[in-house]
Amino acid sequence: MIELEGVPELVDPVMVAAFEGWNDAGDAASTAVAHLDREWKGEVFAALDAEDYYDFQVNRPTVFIEDGVRRITWPTTRLSVVRVGGDKPRDLVLVRGIEPSMRWRSFCNELLGFAHELGVELVVVLGALLGDTPHTRPVPISGTTSDADLARRMDLEETKYEGPTGIVGILQEACTHAGVPAVSLWAAVPHYVSQPPNPKATLALLNRLEDLIGIRVPLGELPEDARAWQVGVDQLAAEDSEVAEYVQSLEEARDTAELPEASGEAIAREFERYLRRRDGSGPGGHATADGGDGTPGTPHLRGGPSGRSRPPRPPKTSGDDEESSED
């Protein structure tokens, strides 16, 4: 039974979820939800029973000492509530954990039970995948949904993905079948620098979330961290002529494909975000763009999921940078 004593009545609640693991290249998605929880001082009100969903030989518990007493932290998924103020208050139910090892349908049903009890009006699941995208350009964010009406209303793509999926795709479909509006936001992380953290991808996810649900997220040091991250990768790339040449080829492909889209819609979206901020100023591999399983990187520039020490040179076509998102 779901017990929600102590949880206040929520205002226009949106559930925002992210899961570490295959759906979370560069830890970009889970870090985004952790940022929301930290900035708005979220209060945890529930945790799923770790025994039900996790293989402890895959996701091991950790031991720590607190006040001289040894304690154990079990891998699990926790839910917290944050109150978002402003002219149009809106509350968020944050879901953060590790992709479960088993019983995914029961896992999703339990989360949907919480959503129903709390009156959640929309579920947004964040994810990140590895892709052929240059670190020097804005992070591609794709928003997808299985609901054709929702896609039209919120300017999203109606997902057509077929192939391997993770808990992000399963939860979105569970929401759709339960009649709960659900959206997935995916950030594309450069496969040649996939190790966490990736503050630039985290920042891009939070910006897109702002646009989607009409809130202002306090970003703290994230913009500065994103700039520092890019400078660091620039320096690493400059030390290797082959990597620098490969990055340049990705840039050319990206710029060619996006030239027609440097349009009023993108500019208007950025201007609206600026106005919002001004008015409110006082373990395992990862999902890849083709649905495959990529291997995490190291602190140095590395090849992609194939494990090559150097990334392959893509063919010079206008479609090189297109990211196919997993639902």
Coordinates of N, CA and C in Angstrom, one line a residue, residues 91-321:
D91 N 4.4 22.4 -8.6 CA 5.2 21.5 -7.8 C 5.8 20.4 -8.6
L92 N 6.9 19.9 -8.2 CA 7.6 18.8 -9.0 C 7.7 17.6 -8.0
V93 N 7.4 16.4 -8.6 CA 7.7 15.2 -7.9 C 8.9 14.6 -8.6
L94 N 10.1 14.5 -7.9 CA 11.3 14.1 -8.5 C 11.6 12.6 -8.2
V95 N 11.9 11.9 -9.2 CA 12.2 10.5 -9.1 C 13.6 10.3 -9.6
R96 N 14.4 9.7 -8.7 CA 15.9 9.5 -9.0 C 16.3 8.2 -8.4
G97 N 17.0 7.4 -9.3 CA 17.5 6.1 -8.8 C 18.3 5.5 -9.9
I98 N 18.4 4.2 -9.8 CA 19.2 3.3 -10.7 C 18.2 2.5 -11.5
E99 N 18.6 2.3 -12.8 CA 17.7 1.5 -13.6 C 17.6 0.1 -12.9
P100 N 16.3 -0.4 -12.7 CA 16.2 -1.6 -12.0 C 16.7 -2.8 -12.8
S101 N 17.1 -3.8 -12.0 CA 17.6 -5.1 -12.6 C 16.5 -6.0 -13.0
M102 N 15.3 -5.9 -12.5 CA 14.3 -6.9 -12.7 C 12.9 -6.3 -12.4
R103 N 11.9 -7.0 -12.8 CA 10.5 -6.6 -12.5 C 10.1 -5.2 -12.9
W104 N 10.5 -4.9 -14.2 CA 10.3 -3.5 -14.7 C 8.8 -3.1 -14.7
R105 N 7.9 -4.0 -15.0 CA 6.5 -3.7 -15.1 C 6.0 -3.3 -13.7
S106 N 6.4 -4.1 -12.7 CA 6.0 -3.8 -11.3 C 6.6 -2.5 -10.9
F107 N 7.8 -2.2 -11.3 CA 8.5 -1.0 -10.9 C 7.7 0.2 -11.5
C108 N 7.3 0.1 -12.8 CA 6.6 1.2 -13.4 C 5.2 1.4 -12.8
N109 N 4.6 0.3 -12.4 CA 3.2 0.4 -11.8 C 3.3 1.0 -10.5
E110 N 4.4 0.8 -9.7 CA 4.5 1.4 -8.4 C 4.7 2.9 -8.6
L111 N 5.5 3.3 -9.5 CA 5.7 4.8 -9.7 C 4.4 5.4 -10.2
L112 N 3.7 4.7 -11.1 CA 2.4 5.3 -11.5 C 1.4 5.3 -10.4
G113 N 1.5 4.4 -9.4 CA 0.6 4.5 -8.2 C 0.9 5.8 -7.5
F114 N 2.2 6.2 -7.3 CA 2.5 7.4 -6.6 C 2.0 8.6 -7.5
A115 N 2.1 8.5 -8.8 CA 1.7 9.6 -9.6 C 0.2 9.8 -9.5
H116 N -0.6 8.7 -9.5 CA -2.0 8.8 -9.3 C -2.4 9.4 -8.0
E117 N -1.8 9.0 -6.9 CA -2.2 9.5 -5.6 C -1.8 10.9 -5.4
L118 N -0.8 11.4 -6.1 CA -0.4 12.8 -6.0 C -1.0 13.7 -7.0
G119 N -1.8 13.2 -7.9 CA -2.5 14.0 -8.9 C -1.5 14.5 -10.0
V120 N -0.5 13.8 -10.3 CA 0.5 14.2 -11.3 C -0.2 14.4 -12.7
E121 N 0.0 15.5 -13.3 CA -0.6 15.8 -14.6 C 0.3 15.5 -15.8
L122 N 1.6 15.3 -15.6 CA 2.5 15.1 -16.7 C 3.7 14.4 -16.1
V123 N 4.2 13.4 -16.8 CA 5.5 12.7 -16.4 C 6.5 13.1 -17.5
V124 N 7.7 13.6 -17.0 CA 8.8 13.9 -17.9 C 10.0 13.0 -17.5
V125 N 10.4 12.2 -18.4 CA 11.6 11.3 -18.1 C 12.8 11.8 -18.9
L126 N 13.9 12.0 -18.1 CA 15.1 12.5 -18.8 C 16.0 11.4 -19.1
G127 N 16.7 11.5 -20.2 CA 17.7 10.5 -20.6 C 18.8 11.1 -21.3
A128 N 19.9 10.3 -21.5 CA 21.1 10.8 -22.3 C 21.7 9.6 -23.0
L129 N 22.0 9.8 -24.3 CA 22.6 8.8 -25.1 C 23.9 9.2 -25.8
L130 N 24.7 8.3 -26.2 CA 25.9 8.6 -26.9 C 25.6 8.8 -28.4
G131 N 26.2 9.8 -29.0 CA 26.0 10.1 -30.4 C 27.1 10.8 -31.1
D132 N 27.1 10.9 -32.4 CA 28.1 11.5 -33.2 C 27.8 13.0 -33.2
T133 N 28.0 13.7 -32.1 CA 27.7 15.1 -32.0 C 29.0 15.8 -31.5
P134 N 29.4 16.9 -32.0 CA 30.6 17.6 -31.5 C 30.3 18.3 -30.2
H135 N 31.3 18.3 -29.4 CA 31.2 18.9 -28.0 C 31.2 20.5 -28.1
T136 N 31.6 21.0 -29.3 CA 31.7 22.5 -29.4 C 30.4 23.1 -29.8
R137 N 29.3 22.3 -30.1 CA 28.1 22.9 -30.5 C 27.0 22.7 -29.4
P138 N 25.9 23.4 -29.5 CA 24.8 23.1 -28.5 C 24.4 21.7 -28.5
V139 N 24.1 21.2 -27.3 CA 23.8 19.8 -27.1 C 22.4 19.5 -27.7
P140 N 22.3 18.6 -28.6 CA 21.0 18.3 -29.2 C 20.1 17.6 -28.2
I141 N 18.9 18.2 -28.0 CA 17.9 17.6 -27.1 C 16.6 17.3 -27.9
S142 N 16.2 16.0 -27.9 CA 15.0 15.6 -28.6 C 14.0 15.3 -27.5
G143 N 12.8 15.8 -27.8 CA 11.6 15.5 -27.0 C 10.7 14.6 -27.7
T144 N 10.3 13.5 -27.1 CA 9.5 12.5 -27.8 C 8.3 12.1 -26.9
T145 N 7.3 11.6 -27.5 CA 6.1 11.1 -26.8 C 5.4 10.1 -27.7
S146 N 4.7 9.2 -27.1 CA 3.9 8.2 -27.8 C 2.5 8.7 -28.1
D147 N 2.1 9.9 -27.6 CA 0.8 10.5 -27.7 C 0.8 11.5 -28.8
A148 N 0.0 11.2 -29.9 CA 0.0 12.1 -31.1 C -0.5 13.5 -30.7
D149 N -1.6 13.6 -29.9 CA -2.1 14.8 -29.5 C -1.1 15.6 -28.7
L150 N -0.5 15.0 -27.7 CA 0.5 15.6 -26.9 C 1.7 16.1 -27.7
A151 N 2.1 15.4 -28.7 CA 3.1 15.8 -29.6 C 2.8 17.1 -30.3
R152 N 1.5 17.2 -30.8 CA 1.1 18.5 -31.4 C 1.0 19.6 -30.5
R153 N 0.5 19.4 -29.3 CA 0.3 20.5 -28.3 C 1.6 21.0 -27.8
M154 N 2.6 20.1 -27.6 CA 3.8 20.6 -26.9 C 5.0 20.6 -27.9
D155 N 4.7 20.5 -29.2 CA 5.8 20.6 -30.2 C 6.9 19.6 -30.0
L156 N 6.4 18.3 -29.9 CA 7.3 17.2 -29.7 C 7.3 16.3 -30.9
E157 N 8.2 15.3 -30.9 CA 8.2 14.3 -31.9 C 7.4 13.1 -31.4
E158 N 6.6 12.6 -32.3 CA 5.9 11.3 -32.0 C 6.9 10.2 -32.3
T159 N 7.2 9.5 -31.2 CA 8.3 8.5 -31.4 C 8.0 7.4 -32.4
K160 N 9.0 7.1 -33.2 CA 8.9 6.0 -34.1 C 10.0 5.0 -33.9
Y161 N 10.7 5.1 -32.7 CA 11.9 4.3 -32.4 C 11.5 2.8 -32.3
E162 N 12.3 1.9 -32.9 CA 12.2 0.5 -32.7 C 13.6 -0.1 -32.4
G163 N 13.7 -0.9 -31.4 CA 14.9 -1.5 -31.0 C 15.1 -1.6 -29.5
P164 N 16.3 -1.9 -29.0 CA 16.5 -2.1 -27.6 C 16.1 -0.9 -26.8
T165 N 15.5 -1.0 -25.6 CA 15.1 0.1 -24.8 C 15.5 -0.1 -23.4
G166 N 15.4 1.0 -22.7 CA 15.8 0.9 -21.2 C 14.5 1.3 -20.4
I167 N 14.7 1.6 -19.1 CA 13.6 1.9 -18.3 C 12.9 3.2 -18.7
V168 N 13.7 4.1 -19.3 CA 13.0 5.4 -19.8 C 11.9 5.0 -20.8
G169 N 12.2 4.2 -21.8 CA 11.2 3.8 -22.8 C 10.1 3.0 -22.2
I170 N 10.4 2.1 -21.2 CA 9.4 1.3 -20.6 C 8.4 2.2 -19.8
L171 N 9.0 3.1 -19.0 CA 8.1 4.0 -18.2 C 7.3 4.9 -19.0
Q172 N 7.8 5.4 -20.1 CA 7.0 6.2 -21.0 C 5.8 5.4 -21.5
E173 N 6.0 4.2 -22.0 CA 5.0 3.4 -22.5 C 3.9 3.0 -21.4
A174 N 4.4 2.8 -20.2 CA 3.5 2.4 -19.1 C 2.6 3.6 -18.8
C175 N 3.2 4.8 -18.9 CA 2.3 6.0 -18.7 C 1.3 6.1 -19.7
T176 N 1.7 5.9 -21.0 CA 0.8 6.0 -22.1 C -0.4 5.1 -22.0
H177 N -0.1 3.8 -21.6 CA -1.2 2.8 -21.5 C -2.0 3.1 -20.3
A178 N -1.5 3.8 -19.3 CA -2.3 4.2 -18.1 C -3.0 5.5 -18.3
G179 N -2.9 6.1 -19.4 CA -3.6 7.4 -19.7 C -2.9 8.6 -19.0
V180 N -1.7 8.5 -18.7 CA -0.9 9.6 -18.0 C -0.1 10.2 -19.1
P181 N -0.2 11.5 -19.4 CA 0.6 12.1 -20.4 C 2.1 12.0 -20.0
A182 N 3.0 11.6 -21.0 CA 4.4 11.4 -20.7 C 5.2 11.8 -21.8
V183 N 6.4 12.4 -21.5 CA 7.4 12.9 -22.4 C 8.7 12.4 -22.0
S184 N 9.6 12.1 -23.0 CA 11.0 11.8 -22.8 C 11.8 12.9 -23.4
L185 N 12.8 13.4 -22.6 CA 13.8 14.4 -23.2 C 15.1 13.7 -23.2
W186 N 15.7 13.6 -24.4 CA 17.0 13.0 -24.5 C 18.1 14.0 -24.9
A187 N 19.2 13.9 -24.2 CA 20.4 14.7 -24.6 C 21.4 13.8 -25.3
A188 N 22.0 14.3 -26.4 CA 23.0 13.5 -27.1 C 24.4 13.9 -26.6
V189 N 25.1 13.0 -26.1 CA 26.5 13.2 -25.5 C 27.5 12.7 -26.5
P190 N 28.6 13.5 -26.7 CA 29.6 13.1 -27.7 C 30.2 11.7 -27.2
H191 N 30.2 10.8 -28.1 CA 30.7 9.4 -27.7 C 32.2 9.4 -27.4
Y192 N 32.9 10.4 -28.0 CA 34.4 10.4 -27.8 C 34.8 11.1 -26.5
V193 N 33.8 11.6 -25.7 CA 34.1 12.1 -24.4 C 32.9 11.9 -23.5
S194 N 32.7 10.6 -23.3 CA 31.4 10.2 -22.7 C 31.5 10.0 -21.1
Q195 N 32.6 10.1 -20.6 CA 32.7 9.9 -19.1 C 32.0 11.1 -18.4
P196 N 31.4 10.7 -17.2 CA 30.8 11.8 -16.4 C 31.9 12.6 -15.6
P197 N 31.5 13.8 -15.2 CA 30.2 14.5 -15.5 C 30.2 15.2 -16.8
N198 N 29.0 15.5 -17.3 CA 28.9 16.3 -18.5 C 27.9 17.5 -18.2
P199 N 28.4 18.5 -17.5 CA 27.5 19.6 -17.1 C 26.9 20.3 -18.3
K200 N 27.5 20.3 -19.5 CA 26.9 20.9 -20.7 C 25.6 20.2 -21.0
A201 N 25.6 18.9 -21.0 CA 24.4 18.1 -21.4 C 23.4 18.3 -20.3
T202 N 23.8 18.3 -19.0 CA 22.8 18.5 -17.9 C 22.2 19.9 -18.0
L203 N 22.9 20.9 -18.3 CA 22.4 22.2 -18.5 C 21.4 22.3 -19.7
A204 N 21.7 21.6 -20.8 CA 20.8 21.6 -21.9 C 19.5 20.9 -21.6
L205 N 19.5 19.8 -20.8 CA 18.3 19.1 -20.4 C 17.4 20.0 -19.5
L206 N 18.1 20.7 -18.6 CA 17.3 21.6 -17.7 C 16.7 22.8 -18.5
N207 N 17.4 23.3 -19.4 CA 16.8 24.4 -20.3 C 15.6 23.9 -21.0
R208 N 15.7 22.7 -21.6 CA 14.6 22.2 -22.3 C 13.4 21.9 -21.4
L209 N 13.7 21.4 -20.2 CA 12.6 21.2 -19.2 C 11.9 22.5 -18.9
E210 N 12.7 23.5 -18.7 CA 12.1 24.9 -18.5 C 11.1 25.2 -19.6
D211 N 11.5 25.1 -20.8 CA 10.6 25.4 -21.9 C 9.4 24.5 -21.9
L212 N 9.6 23.3 -21.6 CA 8.5 22.3 -21.7 C 7.4 22.6 -20.6
I213 N 7.7 22.8 -19.4 CA 6.7 23.0 -18.3 C 6.6 24.4 -17.8
G214 N 7.3 25.3 -18.4 CA 7.1 26.7 -18.0 C 7.5 27.1 -16.6
I215 N 8.7 26.6 -16.2 CA 9.3 27.0 -14.9 C 10.6 27.7 -15.1
R216 N 11.1 28.3 -14.1 CA 12.5 28.9 -14.1 C 13.3 28.1 -13.1
V217 N 14.4 27.4 -13.6 CA 15.2 26.6 -12.8 C 16.5 27.4 -12.4
P218 N 16.7 27.5 -11.1 CA 18.0 28.1 -10.7 C 19.2 27.3 -11.1
L219 N 20.0 27.9 -11.9 CA 21.1 27.1 -12.5 C 22.4 27.0 -11.6
G220 N 22.5 28.0 -10.7 CA 23.7 27.9 -9.9 C 25.0 28.0 -10.7
E221 N 25.9 27.1 -10.4 CA 27.2 27.2 -11.1 C 27.2 26.3 -12.4
L222 N 26.1 25.8 -12.8 CA 26.1 24.9 -14.0 C 26.6 25.6 -15.3
P223 N 26.2 26.8 -15.6 CA 26.7 27.4 -16.8 C 28.2 27.6 -16.8
E224 N 28.8 28.0 -15.6 CA 30.2 28.1 -15.5 C 30.9 26.7 -15.7
D225 N 30.3 25.7 -15.0 CA 30.9 24.3 -15.1 C 30.8 23.8 -16.6
A226 N 29.7 24.2 -17.3 CA 29.6 23.8 -18.7 C 30.7 24.4 -19.6
R227 N 30.9 25.7 -19.3 CA 32.0 26.4 -20.1 C 33.4 25.8 -19.8
A228 N 33.6 25.5 -18.5 CA 34.9 24.9 -18.1 C 35.1 23.5 -18.7
W229 N 34.0 22.8 -18.8 CA 34.0 21.4 -19.4 C 34.4 21.5 -20.8
Q230 N 33.8 22.4 -21.6 CA 34.1 22.6 -23.0 C 35.5 23.0 -23.2
V231 N 36.0 23.9 -22.4 CA 37.4 24.4 -22.5 C 38.4 23.2 -22.3
G232 N 38.0 22.4 -21.3 CA 38.9 21.2 -21.0 C 38.9 20.2 -22.2
V233 N 37.8 20.0 -22.8 CA 37.7 19.0 -23.9 C 38.4 19.7 -25.1
D234 N 38.3 21.0 -25.3 CA 39.0 21.7 -26.4 C 40.5 21.4 -26.3
Q235 N 41.0 21.6 -25.0 CA 42.4 21.4 -24.8 C 42.9 20.0 -25.1
L236 N 42.1 19.0 -24.7 CA 42.4 17.6 -24.9 C 42.4 17.3 -26.4
A237 N 41.4 17.8 -27.1 CA 41.3 17.6 -28.6 C 42.4 18.2 -29.3
A238 N 42.9 19.4 -28.9 CA 43.9 20.1 -29.6 C 45.3 19.3 -29.5
E239 N 45.4 18.4 -28.5 CA 46.6 17.7 -28.4 C 46.7 16.5 -29.3
D240 N 45.7 16.2 -30.0 CA 45.6 15.0 -30.9 C 45.0 15.5 -32.2
S241 N 45.9 15.5 -33.3 CA 45.4 16.0 -34.6 C 44.3 15.2 -35.2
E242 N 44.3 13.9 -35.0 CA 43.2 13.0 -35.5 C 41.9 13.3 -34.9
V243 N 41.9 13.5 -33.6 CA 40.7 13.8 -32.8 C 40.2 15.2 -33.3
A244 N 41.1 16.2 -33.4 CA 40.8 17.5 -33.8 C 40.1 17.5 -35.2
E245 N 40.7 16.7 -36.1 CA 40.1 16.6 -37.4 C 38.7 16.0 -37.4
Y246 N 38.6 15.0 -36.6 CA 37.3 14.3 -36.5 C 36.2 15.3 -35.9
V247 N 36.6 16.0 -34.9 CA 35.7 17.0 -34.3 C 35.3 18.0 -35.4
Q248 N 36.2 18.4 -36.2 CA 35.9 19.4 -37.2 C 34.9 18.8 -38.2
S249 N 35.1 17.5 -38.6 CA 34.2 16.9 -39.5 C 32.8 16.9 -38.9
L250 N 32.6 16.6 -37.6 CA 31.3 16.6 -37.0 C 30.7 18.0 -37.0
E251 N 31.5 19.0 -36.7 CA 31.1 20.4 -36.7 C 30.5 20.7 -38.1
E252 N 31.2 20.4 -39.2 CA 30.8 20.7 -40.5 C 29.5 20.0 -40.9
A253 N 29.4 18.8 -40.5 CA 28.1 18.0 -40.8 C 27.0 18.6 -40.0
R254 N 27.2 19.0 -38.7 CA 26.1 19.5 -37.9 C 25.7 20.9 -38.4
D255 N 26.7 21.7 -38.8 CA 26.3 23.1 -39.2 C 25.6 23.0 -40.5
T256 N 26.0 22.1 -41.4 CA 25.3 22.0 -42.7 C 23.9 21.6 -42.5
A257 N 23.6 20.6 -41.6 CA 22.3 20.1 -41.4 C 21.4 21.1 -40.8
E258 N 22.0 21.9 -39.9 CA 21.1 22.8 -39.0 C 21.0 24.2 -39.6
L259 N 21.7 24.5 -40.7 CA 21.6 25.8 -41.3 C 20.2 26.3 -41.5
P260 N 19.3 25.5 -42.1 CA 18.0 25.9 -42.4 C 17.2 26.1 -41.1
E261 N 17.7 25.6 -40.0 CA 16.9 25.7 -38.7 C 17.3 26.8 -37.8
A262 N 18.3 27.6 -38.3 CA 18.7 28.8 -37.5 C 17.6 29.8 -37.7
S263 N 16.4 29.5 -37.2 CA 15.2 30.2 -37.5 C 14.6 30.9 -36.3
G264 N 13.5 31.6 -36.6 CA 12.8 32.3 -35.6 C 12.4 31.5 -34.4
E265 N 12.0 30.3 -34.6 CA 11.5 29.5 -33.5 C 12.6 29.2 -32.5
A266 N 13.8 28.9 -32.9 CA 14.9 28.7 -31.9 C 15.2 30.0 -31.2
I267 N 15.3 31.1 -32.0 CA 15.6 32.3 -31.4 C 14.5 32.8 -30.4
A268 N 13.3 32.6 -30.8 CA 12.2 33.0 -29.9 C 12.2 32.2 -28.6
R269 N 12.5 30.9 -28.7 CA 12.6 30.0 -27.5 C 13.7 30.5 -26.5
E270 N 14.9 30.9 -27.1 CA 16.0 31.4 -26.3 C 15.6 32.7 -25.6
F271 N 14.9 33.6 -26.4 CA 14.5 34.9 -25.9 C 13.5 34.7 -24.7
E272 N 12.5 33.8 -24.9 CA 11.6 33.6 -23.8 C 12.3 33.1 -22.5
R273 N 13.3 32.2 -22.7 CA 14.0 31.8 -21.5 C 14.7 33.0 -20.9
Y274 N 15.3 33.8 -21.7 CA 16.0 35.0 -21.1 C 15.0 35.9 -20.3
L275 N 13.8 36.1 -20.9 CA 12.8 36.9 -20.1 C 12.4 36.2 -18.8
R276 N 12.3 34.9 -18.8 CA 11.9 34.2 -17.6 C 13.0 34.4 -16.5
R277 N 14.2 34.4 -16.9 CA 15.3 34.5 -16.0 C 15.4 36.0 -15.5
R278 N 15.1 36.9 -16.4 CA 15.2 38.3 -16.0 C 14.0 38.6 -15.0
D279 N 12.9 38.1 -15.3 CA 11.7 38.4 -14.4 C 11.8 37.7 -13.1
G280 N 12.5 36.6 -13.0 CA 12.6 35.9 -11.8 C 13.9 36.1 -11.1
S281 N 14.7 37.1 -11.4 CA 16.0 37.2 -10.9 C 16.1 37.6 -9.4
G282 N 15.1 38.5 -8.8 CA 15.1 39.0 -7.4 C 14.8 37.8 -6.6
P283 N 25.8 1.4 -13.9 CA 27.2 0.9 -14.2 C 27.0 0.2 -15.5
G284 N 27.7 -0.3 -16.4 CA 27.4 -0.9 -17.7 C 27.6 0.2 -18.7
G285 N 27.1 0.0 -19.9 CA 27.2 0.9 -21.0 C 26.0 1.9 -21.0
H286 N 25.9 2.6 -22.1 CA 24.9 3.6 -22.2 C 24.2 3.5 -23.5
A287 N 23.0 4.0 -23.6 CA 22.2 4.0 -24.8 C 23.0 4.9 -25.8
T288 N 22.9 4.4 -27.1 CA 23.5 5.2 -28.2 C 22.4 5.6 -29.1
A289 N 22.8 6.5 -30.1 CA 21.8 7.1 -31.0 C 21.1 6.0 -31.8
D290 N 21.8 4.9 -32.0 CA 21.1 3.8 -32.8 C 20.5 2.7 -31.9
G291 N 20.4 3.0 -30.6 CA 19.9 2.0 -29.7 C 20.8 1.0 -29.2
G292 N 22.1 1.0 -29.6 CA 23.1 0.0 -29.2 C 23.6 0.3 -27.8
D293 N 24.6 -0.5 -27.5 CA 25.2 -0.4 -26.1 C 26.6 0.2 -26.2
G294 N 26.8 1.4 -25.7 CA 28.1 2.0 -25.8 C 28.9 1.8 -24.5
T295 N 30.2 1.8 -24.6 CA 31.0 1.6 -23.4 C 31.4 3.0 -22.9
P296 N 31.4 3.2 -21.5 CA 31.7 4.5 -21.0 C 33.2 4.8 -21.3
G297 N 33.5 6.1 -21.3 CA 34.8 6.6 -21.6 C 35.7 6.6 -20.4
T298 N 36.9 7.1 -20.6 CA 37.9 7.3 -19.5 C 38.0 8.8 -19.4
P299 N 38.9 9.3 -18.5 CA 39.1 10.7 -18.4 C 39.8 11.3 -19.6
H300 N 40.1 10.6 -20.6 CA 40.7 11.1 -21.8 C 39.8 10.9 -23.0
L301 N 40.0 11.5 -24.1 CA 39.2 11.4 -25.3 C 39.4 9.9 -25.8
R302 N 38.3 9.3 -26.1 CA 38.3 7.9 -26.5 C 37.4 7.7 -27.8
G303 N 37.5 6.5 -28.3 CA 36.6 6.2 -29.4 C 35.2 5.9 -29.0
G304 N 34.4 5.5 -29.9 CA 33.0 5.3 -29.6 C 32.7 3.9 -29.1
P305 N 31.5 3.4 -29.2 CA 31.1 2.1 -28.7 C 31.9 1.0 -29.2
S306 N 32.5 1.1 -30.3 CA 33.3 0.0 -30.9 C 34.6 -0.3 -30.1
G307 N 35.0 0.7 -29.3 CA 36.2 0.5 -28.5 C 37.5 0.9 -29.3
R308 N 37.3 1.5 -30.5 CA 38.5 1.9 -31.3 C 39.2 3.0 -30.5
S309 N 40.5 3.1 -30.6 CA 41.3 4.1 -29.9 C 41.1 5.5 -30.6
R310 N 40.6 5.5 -31.8 CA 40.3 6.7 -32.6 C 38.9 6.6 -33.1
P311 N 38.2 7.7 -33.1 CA 36.8 7.6 -33.7 C 36.9 7.5 -35.2
P312 N 35.9 6.8 -35.8 CA 35.9 6.7 -37.2 C 35.5 8.0 -37.9
R313 N 36.0 8.2 -39.1 CA 35.6 9.4 -39.8 C 34.3 9.2 -40.5
P314 N 33.3 10.0 -40.2 CA 31.9 9.8 -40.8 C 31.9 10.2 -42.2
P315 N 31.0 9.5 -43.0 CA 30.9 10.0 -44.4 C 30.3 11.4 -44.5
K316 N 30.8 12.1 -45.5 CA 30.3 13.5 -45.6 C 28.9 13.6 -46.2
T317 N 27.9 13.5 -45.4 CA 26.6 13.6 -45.8 C 25.8 14.5 -44.9
S318 N 24.7 15.1 -45.4 CA 24.0 16.1 -44.6 C 23.3 15.4 -43.4
G319 N 23.2 14.1 -43.4 CA 22.4 13.5 -42.3 C 23.2 12.9 -41.3
D320 N 24.6 13.2 -41.2 CA 25.5 12.6 -40.3 C 25.1 12.9 -38.8
D321 N 24.6 14.1 -38.6 CA 24.4 14.5 -37.2 C 23.0 14.1 -36.7

